[in-house]
mmCIF file of C-alpha atoms in Angstrom:
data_model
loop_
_atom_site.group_PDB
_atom_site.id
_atom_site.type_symbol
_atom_site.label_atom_id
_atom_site.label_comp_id
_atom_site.label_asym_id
_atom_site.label_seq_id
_atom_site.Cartn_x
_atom_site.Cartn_y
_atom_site.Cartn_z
ATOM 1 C CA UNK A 27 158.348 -169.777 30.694
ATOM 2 C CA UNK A 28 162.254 -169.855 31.154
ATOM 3 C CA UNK A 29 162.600 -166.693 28.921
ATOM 4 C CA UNK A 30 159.839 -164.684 31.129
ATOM 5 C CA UNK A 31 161.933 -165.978 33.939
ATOM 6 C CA UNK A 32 165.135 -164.619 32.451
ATOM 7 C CA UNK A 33 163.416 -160.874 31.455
ATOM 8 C CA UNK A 34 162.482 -160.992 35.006
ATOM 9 C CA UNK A 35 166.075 -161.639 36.398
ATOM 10 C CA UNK A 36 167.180 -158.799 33.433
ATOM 11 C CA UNK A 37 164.991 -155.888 35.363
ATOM 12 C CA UNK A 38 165.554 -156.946 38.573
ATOM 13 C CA UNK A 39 169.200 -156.687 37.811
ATOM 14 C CA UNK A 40 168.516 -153.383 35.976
ATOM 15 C CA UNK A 41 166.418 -152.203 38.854
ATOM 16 C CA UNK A 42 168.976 -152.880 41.781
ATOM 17 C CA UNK A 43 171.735 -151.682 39.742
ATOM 18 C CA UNK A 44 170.261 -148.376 38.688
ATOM 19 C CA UNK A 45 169.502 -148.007 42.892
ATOM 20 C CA UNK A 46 172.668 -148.986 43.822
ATOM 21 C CA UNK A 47 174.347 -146.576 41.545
ATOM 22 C CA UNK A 48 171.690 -143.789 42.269
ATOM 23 C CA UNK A 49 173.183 -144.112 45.990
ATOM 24 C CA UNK A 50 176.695 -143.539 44.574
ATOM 25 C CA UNK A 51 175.928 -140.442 42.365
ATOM 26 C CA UNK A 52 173.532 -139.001 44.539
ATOM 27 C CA UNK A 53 173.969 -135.523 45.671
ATOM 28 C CA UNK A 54 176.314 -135.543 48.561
ATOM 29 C CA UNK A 55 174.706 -132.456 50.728
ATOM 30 C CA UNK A 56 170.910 -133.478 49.566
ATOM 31 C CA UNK A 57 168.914 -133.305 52.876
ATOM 32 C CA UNK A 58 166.756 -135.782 54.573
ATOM 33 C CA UNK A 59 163.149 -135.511 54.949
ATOM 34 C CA UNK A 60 162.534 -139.031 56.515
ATOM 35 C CA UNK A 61 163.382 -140.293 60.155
ATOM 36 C CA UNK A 62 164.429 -144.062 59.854
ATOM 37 C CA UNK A 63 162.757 -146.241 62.778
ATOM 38 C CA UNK A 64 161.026 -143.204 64.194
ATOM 39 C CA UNK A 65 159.250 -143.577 67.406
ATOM 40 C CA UNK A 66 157.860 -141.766 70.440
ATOM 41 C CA UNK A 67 157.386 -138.275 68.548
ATOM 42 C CA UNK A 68 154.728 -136.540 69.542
ATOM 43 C CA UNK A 69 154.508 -133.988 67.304
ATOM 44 C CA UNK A 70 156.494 -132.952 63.926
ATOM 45 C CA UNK A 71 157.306 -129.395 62.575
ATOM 46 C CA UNK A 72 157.165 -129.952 59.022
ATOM 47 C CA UNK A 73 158.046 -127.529 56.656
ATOM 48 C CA UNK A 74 160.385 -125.308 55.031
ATOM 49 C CA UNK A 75 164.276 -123.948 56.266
ATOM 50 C CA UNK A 76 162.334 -121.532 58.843
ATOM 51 C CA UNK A 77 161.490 -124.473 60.650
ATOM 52 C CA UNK A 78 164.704 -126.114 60.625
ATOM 53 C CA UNK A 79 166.095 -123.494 61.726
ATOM 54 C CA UNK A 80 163.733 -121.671 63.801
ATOM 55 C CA UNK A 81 162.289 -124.667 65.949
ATOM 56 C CA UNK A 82 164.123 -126.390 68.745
ATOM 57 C CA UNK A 83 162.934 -129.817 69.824
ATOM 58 C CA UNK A 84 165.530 -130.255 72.432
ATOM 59 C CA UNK A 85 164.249 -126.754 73.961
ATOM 60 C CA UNK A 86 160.933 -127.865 73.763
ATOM 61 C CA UNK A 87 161.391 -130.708 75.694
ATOM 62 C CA UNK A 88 163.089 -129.882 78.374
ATOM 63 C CA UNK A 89 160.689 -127.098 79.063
ATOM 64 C CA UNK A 90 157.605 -129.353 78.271
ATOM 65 C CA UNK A 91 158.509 -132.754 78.331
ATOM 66 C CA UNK A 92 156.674 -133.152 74.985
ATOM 67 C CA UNK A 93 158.705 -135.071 72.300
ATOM 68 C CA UNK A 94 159.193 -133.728 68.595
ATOM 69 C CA UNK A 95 160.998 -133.449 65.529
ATOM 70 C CA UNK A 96 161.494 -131.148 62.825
ATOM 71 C CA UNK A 97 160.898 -132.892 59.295
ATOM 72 C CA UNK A 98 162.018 -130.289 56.728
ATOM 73 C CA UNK A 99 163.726 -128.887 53.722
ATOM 74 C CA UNK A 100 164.776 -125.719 52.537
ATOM 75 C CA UNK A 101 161.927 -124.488 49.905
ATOM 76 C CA UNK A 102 159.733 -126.834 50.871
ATOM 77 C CA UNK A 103 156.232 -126.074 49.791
ATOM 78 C CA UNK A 104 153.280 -127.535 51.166
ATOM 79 C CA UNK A 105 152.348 -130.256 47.903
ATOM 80 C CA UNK A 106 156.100 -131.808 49.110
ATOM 81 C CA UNK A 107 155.244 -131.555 53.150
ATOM 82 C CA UNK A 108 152.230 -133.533 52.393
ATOM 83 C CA UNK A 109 154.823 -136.390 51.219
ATOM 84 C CA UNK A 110 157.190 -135.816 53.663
ATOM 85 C CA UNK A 111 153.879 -136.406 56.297
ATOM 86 C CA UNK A 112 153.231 -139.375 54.846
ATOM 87 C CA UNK A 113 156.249 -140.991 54.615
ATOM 88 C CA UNK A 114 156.881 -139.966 58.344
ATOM 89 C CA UNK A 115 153.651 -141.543 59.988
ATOM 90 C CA UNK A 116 154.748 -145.016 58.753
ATOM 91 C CA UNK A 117 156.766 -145.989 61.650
ATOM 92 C CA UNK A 118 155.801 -142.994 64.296
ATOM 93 C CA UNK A 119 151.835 -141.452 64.199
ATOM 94 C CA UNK A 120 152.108 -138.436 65.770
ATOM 95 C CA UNK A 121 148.885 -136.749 67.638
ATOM 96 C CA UNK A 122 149.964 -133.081 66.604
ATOM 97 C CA UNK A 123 151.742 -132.008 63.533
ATOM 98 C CA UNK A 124 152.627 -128.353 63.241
ATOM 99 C CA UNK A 125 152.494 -126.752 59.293
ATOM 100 C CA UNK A 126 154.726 -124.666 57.726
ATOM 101 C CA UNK A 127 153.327 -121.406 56.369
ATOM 102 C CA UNK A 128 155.585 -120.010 54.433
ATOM 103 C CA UNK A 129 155.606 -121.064 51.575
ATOM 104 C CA UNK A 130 151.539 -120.342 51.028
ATOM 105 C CA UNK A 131 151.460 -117.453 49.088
ATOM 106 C CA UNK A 132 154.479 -118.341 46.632
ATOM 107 C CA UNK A 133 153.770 -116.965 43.372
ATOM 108 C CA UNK A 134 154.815 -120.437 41.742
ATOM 109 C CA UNK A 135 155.787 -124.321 42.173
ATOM 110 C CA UNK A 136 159.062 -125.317 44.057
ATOM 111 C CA UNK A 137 161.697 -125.756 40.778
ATOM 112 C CA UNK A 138 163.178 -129.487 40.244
ATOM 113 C CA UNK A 139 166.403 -128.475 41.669
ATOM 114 C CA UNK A 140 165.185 -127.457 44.697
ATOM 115 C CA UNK A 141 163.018 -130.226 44.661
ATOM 116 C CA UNK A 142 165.984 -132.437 44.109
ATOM 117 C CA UNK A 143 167.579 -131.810 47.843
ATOM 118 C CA UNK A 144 164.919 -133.523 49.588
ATOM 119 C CA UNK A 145 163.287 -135.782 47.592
ATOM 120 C CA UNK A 146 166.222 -137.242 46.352
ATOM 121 C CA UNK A 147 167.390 -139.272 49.907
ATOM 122 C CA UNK A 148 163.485 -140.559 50.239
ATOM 123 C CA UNK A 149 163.108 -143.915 49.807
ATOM 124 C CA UNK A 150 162.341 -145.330 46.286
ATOM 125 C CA UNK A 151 158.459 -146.593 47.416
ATOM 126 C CA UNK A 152 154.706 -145.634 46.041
ATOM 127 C CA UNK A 153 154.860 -142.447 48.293
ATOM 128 C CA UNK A 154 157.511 -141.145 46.189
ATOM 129 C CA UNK A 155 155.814 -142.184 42.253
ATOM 130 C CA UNK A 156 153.165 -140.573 43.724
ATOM 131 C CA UNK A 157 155.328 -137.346 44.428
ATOM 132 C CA UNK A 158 156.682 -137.390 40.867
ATOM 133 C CA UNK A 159 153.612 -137.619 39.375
ATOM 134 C CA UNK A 160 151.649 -134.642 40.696
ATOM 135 C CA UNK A 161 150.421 -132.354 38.440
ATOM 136 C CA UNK A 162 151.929 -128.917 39.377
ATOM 137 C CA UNK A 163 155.625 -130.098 38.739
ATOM 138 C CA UNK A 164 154.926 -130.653 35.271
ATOM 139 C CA UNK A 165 157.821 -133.308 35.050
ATOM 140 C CA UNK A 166 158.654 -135.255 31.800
ATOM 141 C CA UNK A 167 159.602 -138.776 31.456
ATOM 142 C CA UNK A 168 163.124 -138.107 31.717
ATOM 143 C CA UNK A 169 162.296 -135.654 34.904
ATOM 144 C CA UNK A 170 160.610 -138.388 36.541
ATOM 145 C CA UNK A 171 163.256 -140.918 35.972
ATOM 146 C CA UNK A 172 165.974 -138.962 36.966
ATOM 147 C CA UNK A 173 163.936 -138.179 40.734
ATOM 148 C CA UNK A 174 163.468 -141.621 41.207
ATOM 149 C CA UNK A 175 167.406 -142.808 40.294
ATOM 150 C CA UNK A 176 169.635 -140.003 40.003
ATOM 151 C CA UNK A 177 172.698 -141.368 38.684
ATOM 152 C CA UNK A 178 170.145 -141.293 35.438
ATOM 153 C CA UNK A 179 170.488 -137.275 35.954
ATOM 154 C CA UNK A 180 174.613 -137.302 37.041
ATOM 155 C CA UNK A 181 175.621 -139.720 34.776
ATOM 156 C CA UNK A 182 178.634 -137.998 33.534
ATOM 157 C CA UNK A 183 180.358 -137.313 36.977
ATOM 158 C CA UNK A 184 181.923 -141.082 36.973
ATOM 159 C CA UNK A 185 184.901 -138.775 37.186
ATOM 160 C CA UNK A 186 184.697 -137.114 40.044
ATOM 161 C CA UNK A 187 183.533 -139.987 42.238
ATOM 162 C CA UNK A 188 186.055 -141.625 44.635
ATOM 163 C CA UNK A 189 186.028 -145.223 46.258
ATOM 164 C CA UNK A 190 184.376 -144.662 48.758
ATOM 165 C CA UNK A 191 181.296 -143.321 47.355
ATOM 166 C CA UNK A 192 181.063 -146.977 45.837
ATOM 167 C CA UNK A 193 181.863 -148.646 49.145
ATOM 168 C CA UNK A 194 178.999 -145.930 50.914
ATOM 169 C CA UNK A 195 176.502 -147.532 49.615
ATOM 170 C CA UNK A 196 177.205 -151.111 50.343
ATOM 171 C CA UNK A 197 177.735 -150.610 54.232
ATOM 172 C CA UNK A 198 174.267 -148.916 54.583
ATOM 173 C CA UNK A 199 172.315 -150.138 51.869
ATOM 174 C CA UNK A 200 168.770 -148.826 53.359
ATOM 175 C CA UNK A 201 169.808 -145.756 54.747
ATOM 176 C CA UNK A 202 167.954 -143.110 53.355
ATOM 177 C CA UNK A 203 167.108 -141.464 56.588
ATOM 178 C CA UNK A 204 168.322 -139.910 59.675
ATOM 179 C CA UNK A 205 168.257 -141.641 62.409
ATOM 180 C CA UNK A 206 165.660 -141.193 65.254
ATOM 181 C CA UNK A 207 167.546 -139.498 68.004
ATOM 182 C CA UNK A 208 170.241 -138.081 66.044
ATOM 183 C CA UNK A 209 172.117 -134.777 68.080
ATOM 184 C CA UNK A 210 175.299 -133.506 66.897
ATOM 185 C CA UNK A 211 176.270 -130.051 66.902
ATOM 186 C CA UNK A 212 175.058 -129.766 62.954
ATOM 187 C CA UNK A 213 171.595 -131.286 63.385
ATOM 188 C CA UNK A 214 169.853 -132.197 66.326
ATOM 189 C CA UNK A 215 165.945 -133.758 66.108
ATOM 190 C CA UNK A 216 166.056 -131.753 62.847
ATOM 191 C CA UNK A 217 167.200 -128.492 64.313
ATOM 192 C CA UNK A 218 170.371 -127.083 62.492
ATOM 193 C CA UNK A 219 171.619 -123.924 64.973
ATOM 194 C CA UNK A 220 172.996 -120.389 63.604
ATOM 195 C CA UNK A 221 174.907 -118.109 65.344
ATOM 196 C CA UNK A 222 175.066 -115.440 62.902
ATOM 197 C CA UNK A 223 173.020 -111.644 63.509
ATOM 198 C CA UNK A 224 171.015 -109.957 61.119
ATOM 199 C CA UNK A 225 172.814 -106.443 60.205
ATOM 200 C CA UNK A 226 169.938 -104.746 58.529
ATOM 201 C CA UNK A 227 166.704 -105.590 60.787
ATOM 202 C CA UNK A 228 163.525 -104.666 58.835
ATOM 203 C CA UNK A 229 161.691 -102.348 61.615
ATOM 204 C CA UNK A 230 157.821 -102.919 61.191
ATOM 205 C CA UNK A 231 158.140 -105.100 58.296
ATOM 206 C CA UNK A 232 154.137 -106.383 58.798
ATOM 207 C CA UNK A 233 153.234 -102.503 57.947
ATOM 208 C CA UNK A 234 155.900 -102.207 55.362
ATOM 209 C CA UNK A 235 155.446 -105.486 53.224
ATOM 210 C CA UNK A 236 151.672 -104.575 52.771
ATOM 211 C CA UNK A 237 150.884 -104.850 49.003
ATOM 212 C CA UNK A 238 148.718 -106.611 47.085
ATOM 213 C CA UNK A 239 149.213 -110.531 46.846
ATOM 214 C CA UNK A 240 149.548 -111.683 43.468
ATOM 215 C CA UNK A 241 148.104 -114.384 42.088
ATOM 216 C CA UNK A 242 149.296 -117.663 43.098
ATOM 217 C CA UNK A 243 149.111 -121.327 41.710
ATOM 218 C CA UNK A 244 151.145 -123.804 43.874
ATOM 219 C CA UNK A 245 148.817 -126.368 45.139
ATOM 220 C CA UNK A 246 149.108 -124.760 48.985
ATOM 221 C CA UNK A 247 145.060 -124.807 49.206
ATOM 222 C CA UNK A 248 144.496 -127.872 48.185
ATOM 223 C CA UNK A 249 147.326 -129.388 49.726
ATOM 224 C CA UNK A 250 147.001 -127.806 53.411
ATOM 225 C CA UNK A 251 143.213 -129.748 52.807
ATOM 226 C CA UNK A 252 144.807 -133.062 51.385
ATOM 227 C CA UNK A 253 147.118 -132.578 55.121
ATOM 228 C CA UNK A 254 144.280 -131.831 56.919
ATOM 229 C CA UNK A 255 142.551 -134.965 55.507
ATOM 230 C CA UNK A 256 144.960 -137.013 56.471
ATOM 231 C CA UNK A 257 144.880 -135.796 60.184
ATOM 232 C CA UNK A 258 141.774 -136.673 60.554
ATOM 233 C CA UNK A 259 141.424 -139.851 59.289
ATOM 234 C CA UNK A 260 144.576 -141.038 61.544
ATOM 235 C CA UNK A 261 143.170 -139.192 64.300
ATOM 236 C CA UNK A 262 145.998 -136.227 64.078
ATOM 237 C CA UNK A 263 145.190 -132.776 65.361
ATOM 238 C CA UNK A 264 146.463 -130.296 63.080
ATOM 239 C CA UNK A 265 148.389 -126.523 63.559
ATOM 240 C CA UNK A 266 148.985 -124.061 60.656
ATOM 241 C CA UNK A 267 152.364 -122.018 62.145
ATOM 242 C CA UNK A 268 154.066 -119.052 60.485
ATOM 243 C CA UNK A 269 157.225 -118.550 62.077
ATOM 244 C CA UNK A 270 158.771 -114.968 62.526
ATOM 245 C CA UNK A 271 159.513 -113.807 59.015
ATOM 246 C CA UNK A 272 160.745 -110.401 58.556
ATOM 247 C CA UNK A 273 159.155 -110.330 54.845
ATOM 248 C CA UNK A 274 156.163 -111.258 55.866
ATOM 249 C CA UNK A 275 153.150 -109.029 56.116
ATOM 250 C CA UNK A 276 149.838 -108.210 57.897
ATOM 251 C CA UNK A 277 148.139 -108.825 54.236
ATOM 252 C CA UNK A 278 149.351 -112.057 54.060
ATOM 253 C CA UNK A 279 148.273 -112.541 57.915
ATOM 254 C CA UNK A 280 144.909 -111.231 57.328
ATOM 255 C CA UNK A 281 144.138 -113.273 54.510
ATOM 256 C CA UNK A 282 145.664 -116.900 55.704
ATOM 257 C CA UNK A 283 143.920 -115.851 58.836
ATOM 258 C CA UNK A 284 140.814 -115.326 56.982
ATOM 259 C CA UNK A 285 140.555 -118.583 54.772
ATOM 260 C CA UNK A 286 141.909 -120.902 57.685
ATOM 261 C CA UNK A 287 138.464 -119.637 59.775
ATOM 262 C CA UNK A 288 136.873 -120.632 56.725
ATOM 263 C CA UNK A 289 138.202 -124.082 56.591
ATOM 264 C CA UNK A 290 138.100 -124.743 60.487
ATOM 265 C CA UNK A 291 141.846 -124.809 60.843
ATOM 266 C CA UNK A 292 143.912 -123.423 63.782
ATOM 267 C CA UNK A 293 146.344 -120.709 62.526
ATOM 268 C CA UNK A 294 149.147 -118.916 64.854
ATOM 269 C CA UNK A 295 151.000 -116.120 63.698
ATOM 270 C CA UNK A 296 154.374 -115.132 65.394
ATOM 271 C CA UNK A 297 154.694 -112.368 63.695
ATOM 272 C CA UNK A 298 151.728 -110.690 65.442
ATOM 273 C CA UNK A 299 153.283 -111.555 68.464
ATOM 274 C CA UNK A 300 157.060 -109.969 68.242
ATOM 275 C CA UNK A 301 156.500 -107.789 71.530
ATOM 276 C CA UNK A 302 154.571 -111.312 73.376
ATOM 277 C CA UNK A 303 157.270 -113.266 72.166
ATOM 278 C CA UNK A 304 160.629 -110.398 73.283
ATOM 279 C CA UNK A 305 161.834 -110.942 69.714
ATOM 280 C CA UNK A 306 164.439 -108.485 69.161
ATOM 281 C CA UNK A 307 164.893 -107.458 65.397
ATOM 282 C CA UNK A 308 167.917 -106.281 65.840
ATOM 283 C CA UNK A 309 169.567 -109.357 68.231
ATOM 284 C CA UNK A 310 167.350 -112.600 67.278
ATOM 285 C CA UNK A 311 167.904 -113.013 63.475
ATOM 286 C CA UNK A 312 170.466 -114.666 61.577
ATOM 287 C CA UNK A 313 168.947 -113.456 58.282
ATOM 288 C CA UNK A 314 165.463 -111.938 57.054
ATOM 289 C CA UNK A 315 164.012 -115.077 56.962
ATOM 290 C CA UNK A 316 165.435 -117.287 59.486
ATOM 291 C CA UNK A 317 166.542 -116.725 63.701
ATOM 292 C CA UNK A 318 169.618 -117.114 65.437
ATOM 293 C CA UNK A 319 170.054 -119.476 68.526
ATOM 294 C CA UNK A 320 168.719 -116.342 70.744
ATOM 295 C CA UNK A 321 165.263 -116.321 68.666
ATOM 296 C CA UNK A 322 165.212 -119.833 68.525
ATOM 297 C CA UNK A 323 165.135 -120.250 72.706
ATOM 298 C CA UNK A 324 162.442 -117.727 72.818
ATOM 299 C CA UNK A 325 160.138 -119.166 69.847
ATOM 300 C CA UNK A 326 160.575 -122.663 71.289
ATOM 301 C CA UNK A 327 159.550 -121.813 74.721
ATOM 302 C CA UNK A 328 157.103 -120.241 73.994
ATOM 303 C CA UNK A 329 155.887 -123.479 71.622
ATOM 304 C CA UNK A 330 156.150 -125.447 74.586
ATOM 305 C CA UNK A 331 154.333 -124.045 76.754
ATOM 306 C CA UNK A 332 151.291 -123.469 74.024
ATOM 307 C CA UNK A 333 151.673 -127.405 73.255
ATOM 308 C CA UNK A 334 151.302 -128.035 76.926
ATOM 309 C CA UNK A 335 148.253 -125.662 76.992
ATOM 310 C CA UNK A 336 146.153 -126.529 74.346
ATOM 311 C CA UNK A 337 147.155 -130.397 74.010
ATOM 312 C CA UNK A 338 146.603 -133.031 75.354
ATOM 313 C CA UNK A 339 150.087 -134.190 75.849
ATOM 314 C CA UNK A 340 151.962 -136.265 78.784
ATOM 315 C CA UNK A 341 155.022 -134.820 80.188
ATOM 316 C CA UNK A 342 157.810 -137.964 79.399
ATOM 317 C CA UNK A 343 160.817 -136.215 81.595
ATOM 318 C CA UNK A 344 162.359 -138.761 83.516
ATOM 319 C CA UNK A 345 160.192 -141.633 81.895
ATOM 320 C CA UNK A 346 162.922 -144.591 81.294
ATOM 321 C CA UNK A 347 161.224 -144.895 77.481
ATOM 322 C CA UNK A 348 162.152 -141.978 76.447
ATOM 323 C CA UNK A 349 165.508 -142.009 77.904
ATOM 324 C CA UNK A 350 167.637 -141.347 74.605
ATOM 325 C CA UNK A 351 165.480 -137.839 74.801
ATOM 326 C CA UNK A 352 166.960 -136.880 78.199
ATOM 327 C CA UNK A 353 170.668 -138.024 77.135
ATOM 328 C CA UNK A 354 170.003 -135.934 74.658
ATOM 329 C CA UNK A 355 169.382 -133.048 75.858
ATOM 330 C CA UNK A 356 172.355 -133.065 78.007
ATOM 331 C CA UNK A 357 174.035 -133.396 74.799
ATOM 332 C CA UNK A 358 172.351 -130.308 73.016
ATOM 333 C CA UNK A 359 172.852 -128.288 76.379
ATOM 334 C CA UNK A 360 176.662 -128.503 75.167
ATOM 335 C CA UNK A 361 176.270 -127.353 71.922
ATOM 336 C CA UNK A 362 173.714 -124.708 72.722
ATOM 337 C CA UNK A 363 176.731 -123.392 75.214
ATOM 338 C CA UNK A 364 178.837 -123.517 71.995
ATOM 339 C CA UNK A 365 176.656 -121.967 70.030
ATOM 340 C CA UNK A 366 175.999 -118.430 72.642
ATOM 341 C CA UNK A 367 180.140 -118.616 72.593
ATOM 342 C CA UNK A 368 179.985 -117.931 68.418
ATOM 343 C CA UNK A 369 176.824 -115.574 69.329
ATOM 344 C CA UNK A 370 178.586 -113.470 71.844
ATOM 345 C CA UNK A 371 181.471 -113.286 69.804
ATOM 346 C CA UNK A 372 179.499 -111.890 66.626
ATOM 347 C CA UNK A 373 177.768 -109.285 68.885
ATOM 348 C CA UNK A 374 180.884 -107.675 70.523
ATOM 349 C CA UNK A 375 182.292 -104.811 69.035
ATOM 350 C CA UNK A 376 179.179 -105.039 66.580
ATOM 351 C CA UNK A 377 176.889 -101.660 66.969
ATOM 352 C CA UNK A 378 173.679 -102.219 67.292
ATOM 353 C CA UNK A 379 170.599 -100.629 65.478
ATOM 354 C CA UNK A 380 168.213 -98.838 67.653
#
């Protein structure tokens, strides 16, 4: 009995310490796919980078009064959204979340290093063992390990690390999310700003992408389903959303388009919708696959006010529980000036394709 006791006291030891130092040797930019002590979200964007960075809460709120929150991470593929859903709707149950398309028709699975920047922050819990051990990754004992305590992987930077990366992990032991909230000029309600314009728009890139899809094998069928099961058993309505994408195509339209009917899923498009939605090619992107702050305003009012149309959703402007949203928002309405300074700087003298 007292040596059980003792092997007990061993792993636990093992256990906390191997956490601890995970925390410590953890990779400093990784990004966070959880919201800590969410609440009052009424709908999340999860997905990929052209989420983050195409998708403005703050705009759709002050337009709408409908509250939101982008939960994502670049390469994200649908088998790690359905995770990141999950380990979202533990504090906060959403009644809409909005899917990332993107990723559908990639040829194969997310690599580990990817993988690594958003899994890594998530809270050690079943939800995550039960990430690691999905089939599609086809992760070894050591891969496995090293998701669930990376100082297993980065075990020979001891070097490297400083102080305070010891004394991190001790002031904010739990933290492994953002906060619920959280605007700074860098990230606000998930939303990270670019100021940046595309030099070499892709003019008609729907007709000029069209080829044949190739095959494809990374769980996004069965996954979207999984996501879609999940909705309905917590009573979550459910959007499939492809952003503007200048390497998209109207192949890859037609057939998601096609197989969502099929499935009795709602599907939007934006990139059918470039004239609807006064996206300039030339003005609106920061990069092929992502917009700049002058897309982003016209993407998320126009997401506002097809929310407010086709849901069911109460207008919380000026309601005292939700008064950290409208402090908020005065907050992003500074950095959003900020960020049409840097834009208006990177469009003068800068000739623009016709």
């Amino acid at each position: 009995m007292k040596n059980g006791f003792k092997i007990l006291l061993y792993f636990i030891f093992v256990f906390i310490s191997l956490t601890y130092l995970s925390k410590v040797y953890c990779i400093k930019n990784a990004e966070s796919v959880s919201i800590k002590n969410a609440k009052n979200i009424d709908t999340y964007f999860v997905g990929s980078s052209g989420f983050v960075k195409d998708i403005s809460p703050m705009i759709i709120y002050d337009n709408s009064g409908i509250t939101s929150y982008v939960v994502g991470a670049s390469w994200a593929q649908i088998p790690l959204n359905y995770y990141m859903i999950k380990e979202n709707t533990k504090s906060n149950m959403p009644k809409l979340i909005v899917l990332d398309m993107e990723s559908f028709f990639d040829e194969k699975i997310e690599e580990n290093d990817h993988l690594h920047y958003a899994v890594d922050k998530l809270p050690l819990n079943f939800n995550k063992i039960e990430f690691i051990n999905y089939d599609l990754w086809d992760m070894n004992l050591f891969d496995k390990l090293s998701f669930l305590f990376p100082v297993i992987r980065f075990h020979d930077k001891w070097n490297t690390i400083k102080l305070d990366d010891y004394i991190r992990p001790l002031a904010d032991f739990k933290n492994n999310s953002v906060k619920n909230g959280s605007c700074t000029k860098n990230n606000c309600y998930g939303n990270i700003l670019l100021s940046g314009i595309l030099s070499d728009a892709k003019v008609n890139y729907m007709q000029n992408n069209n080829r044949v899809i190739k095959e494809y094998n990374n769980g996004s069928k069965e996954y979207t389903l999984k996501i879609k099961e999940f909705c309905d058993k917590n009573n979550i309505k459910l959007l499939l959303l492809m952003p503007p994408h200048q390497l998209w195509s109207n192949t890859k339209y037609e057939e998601l388009s096609k197989w969502a009917y099929e499935e009795n899923l709602d599907y939007v498009d934006l990139n059918i919708m470039i004239d609807e939605l006064d996206i300039d090619l030339n003005l609106d992107f920061y990069d092929s696959g992502h917009l700049n702050i002058n897309g982003v305003i016209k993407v998320s009012k126009y997401l506002s006010e097809y929310l407010k149309n086709n849901y069911n959703f109460e207008d919380h402007r000026g309601d005292s529980e939700y008064d950290s949203w409208d402090k908020d928002l005065n907050k992003y309405k500074v950095i959003e000036s900020d960020y049409f300074k840097a834009y208006d700087n990177n469009l003068k003298g800068r000739k623009v394709q016709k």
